[in-house]
Coordinates of C-alpha atoms in Angstrom, one line a residue:
X1 CA -32.1 251.5 221.3
X2 CA -28.8 253.4 220.8
X3 CA -29.0 254.8 224.4
X4 CA -29.3 251.3 225.8
X5 CA -26.4 250.2 223.7
X6 CA -24.2 253.1 224.9
X7 CA -25.1 252.3 228.5
X8 CA -24.1 248.8 228.1
X9 CA -20.8 249.8 226.6
X10 CA -20.0 252.3 229.5
X11 CA -21.2 249.9 232.2
X12 CA -19.7 246.5 231.0
X13 CA -16.1 246.3 230.2
X14 CA -16.7 243.3 228.1
X15 CA -20.1 241.7 226.7
X16 CA -19.4 238.5 228.8
X17 CA -19.5 240.8 231.9
X18 CA -23.1 241.6 231.3
X19 CA -25.6 239.7 233.4
X20 CA -28.0 237.1 231.9
X21 CA -30.8 238.4 229.8
X22 CA -33.5 238.4 232.5
X23 CA -31.3 240.1 235.0
X24 CA -30.2 242.7 232.4
X25 CA -33.7 243.5 231.3
X26 CA -34.7 244.0 235.0
X27 CA -31.7 246.2 235.7
X28 CA -32.2 248.4 232.5
X29 CA -36.0 248.7 233.4
X30 CA -35.1 249.8 236.8
X31 CA -32.7 252.4 235.4
X32 CA -35.6 253.9 233.4
X33 CA -35.1 252.5 229.8
X34 CA -38.5 251.6 228.1
X35 CA -39.3 247.9 227.5
X36 CA -39.4 248.5 223.7
X37 CA -36.0 250.0 223.6
X38 CA -34.5 247.3 225.8
X39 CA -35.9 244.6 223.6
X40 CA -34.7 246.2 220.3
X41 CA -31.2 246.7 221.8
X42 CA -30.9 243.2 223.1
X43 CA -32.3 241.7 219.9
X44 CA -29.9 243.8 218.0
X45 CA -26.9 242.6 220.1
X46 CA -28.1 238.9 219.7
X47 CA -28.2 239.3 216.0
X48 CA -24.7 240.9 216.2
X49 CA -23.3 238.0 218.0
X50 CA -24.8 235.7 215.5
X51 CA -23.6 237.6 212.5
X52 CA -20.1 237.7 214.1
X53 CA -20.1 234.0 214.7
X54 CA -21.4 233.3 211.1
X55 CA -18.5 235.5 209.6
X56 CA -16.0 233.8 211.8
X57 CA -17.3 230.4 210.6
X58 CA -17.6 231.3 206.9
X59 CA -14.4 233.3 206.5
X60 CA -11.8 231.7 209.0
X61 CA -9.0 232.4 206.5
X62 CA -10.0 235.9 205.8
X63 CA -7.0 238.2 205.7
X64 CA -7.1 241.1 208.1
X65 CA -7.1 243.7 205.3
X66 CA -8.1 243.6 201.7
X67 CA -6.9 245.5 198.7
X68 CA -10.2 245.3 196.9
X69 CA -12.9 248.1 196.7
X70 CA -16.2 247.7 198.3
X71 CA -19.1 248.6 196.0
X72 CA -22.3 249.4 198.0
X73 CA -25.7 248.3 196.9
X74 CA -28.5 251.0 196.4
X75 CA -30.2 250.0 199.5
X76 CA -26.9 250.4 201.5
X77 CA -26.3 253.7 200.0
X78 CA -29.7 254.7 201.0
X79 CA -29.5 253.6 204.6
X80 CA -25.8 254.8 205.1
X81 CA -25.5 257.9 203.2
X82 CA -22.4 259.5 201.9
X83 CA -21.1 260.6 205.4
X84 CA -21.3 257.2 206.9
X85 CA -19.8 255.3 203.8
X86 CA -16.9 257.9 203.9
X87 CA -16.4 257.2 207.7
X88 CA -16.4 253.5 207.3
X89 CA -13.8 253.9 204.3
X90 CA -11.7 256.1 206.6
X91 CA -11.7 253.5 209.4
X92 CA -10.8 250.8 207.0
X93 CA -8.1 252.7 205.3
X94 CA -6.6 253.6 208.7
X95 CA -6.7 249.9 209.5
X96 CA -9.0 250.4 212.5
X97 CA -11.6 248.0 210.8
X98 CA -10.9 244.9 208.9
X99 CA -13.1 244.1 205.9
X100 CA -15.0 241.4 207.9
X101 CA -15.7 244.0 210.6
X102 CA -16.7 246.4 207.9
X103 CA -19.3 244.0 206.6
X104 CA -20.6 243.4 210.1
X105 CA -20.9 247.3 210.7
X106 CA -22.8 247.6 207.3
X107 CA -25.1 244.7 208.2
X108 CA -25.9 246.0 211.7
X109 CA -26.5 249.5 210.3
X110 CA -29.1 248.0 207.9
X111 CA -30.6 246.3 210.8
X112 CA -31.0 249.5 212.8
X113 CA -34.1 250.3 210.9
X114 CA -33.3 253.9 210.2
X115 CA -32.8 255.5 206.8
X116 CA -30.6 257.3 206.4
X117 CA -28.7 256.4 209.6
X118 CA -26.9 259.3 211.3
X119 CA -23.1 259.4 211.6
X120 CA -23.3 259.6 215.3
X121 CA -25.3 256.2 215.4
X122 CA -23.0 254.6 212.9
X123 CA -20.2 255.5 215.3
X124 CA -22.1 253.7 218.1
X125 CA -22.5 250.6 215.7
X126 CA -18.8 250.6 215.1
X127 CA -18.0 250.7 218.8
X128 CA -20.5 247.9 219.6
X129 CA -19.1 245.7 216.8
X130 CA -15.5 246.2 218.4
X131 CA -16.9 245.8 221.9
X132 CA -18.7 242.6 221.0
X133 CA -15.5 241.2 219.7
X134 CA -13.5 242.2 222.7
X135 CA -11.5 244.9 221.0
X136 CA -10.8 248.2 222.5
X137 CA -10.7 251.2 220.1
X138 CA -7.2 252.8 220.1
X139 CA -6.8 256.5 221.0
X140 CA -7.2 257.8 217.4
X141 CA -10.3 255.7 216.8
X142 CA -11.8 256.8 220.2
X143 CA -11.3 260.4 219.2
X144 CA -12.9 259.9 215.9
X145 CA -15.9 258.1 217.5
X146 CA -16.5 260.7 220.2
X147 CA -15.1 264.1 219.2
X148 CA -18.0 266.7 218.5
X149 CA -17.2 268.2 215.0
X150 CA -18.4 271.5 216.1
X151 CA -16.2 272.4 219.0
X152 CA -13.7 269.7 218.9
X153 CA -14.5 268.7 222.5
X154 CA -15.1 265.2 223.6
X155 CA -18.7 264.6 224.0
X156 CA -20.5 262.6 226.6
X157 CA -21.9 259.4 225.4
X158 CA -25.3 260.1 227.0

């Protein structure tokens, strides 16, 4: 699923630049992605769009940044793990994620169906949340999302 998401990010500047679902499925299949992976990725993106819309409707007056502390439920701790939670807190403290975006990231990480989710996959989730909202990560965030910890060289997305 994550390979499909990265491909969509690299190929389409904005989500609205993607072709309709049927054409996109054909294109992804022709490239070589498996039907199950395509289905999971497109379902995940559909749920992301619905979640984003739901948050926008429920919290239209939400301030961009909160001074509160986010307490994670045990299920969230199990799925995210310490490294992912630390990364999310870093992005929020650096004002790269708003509290609403943080909640969307956490929800989409839980929906990924992996426990614990790797930090690399969480970074893809963060990127996809921003991409779906039409936001471009700034240079610092992009470096954080795609710098390889071992050799400090930018890594290829796929």
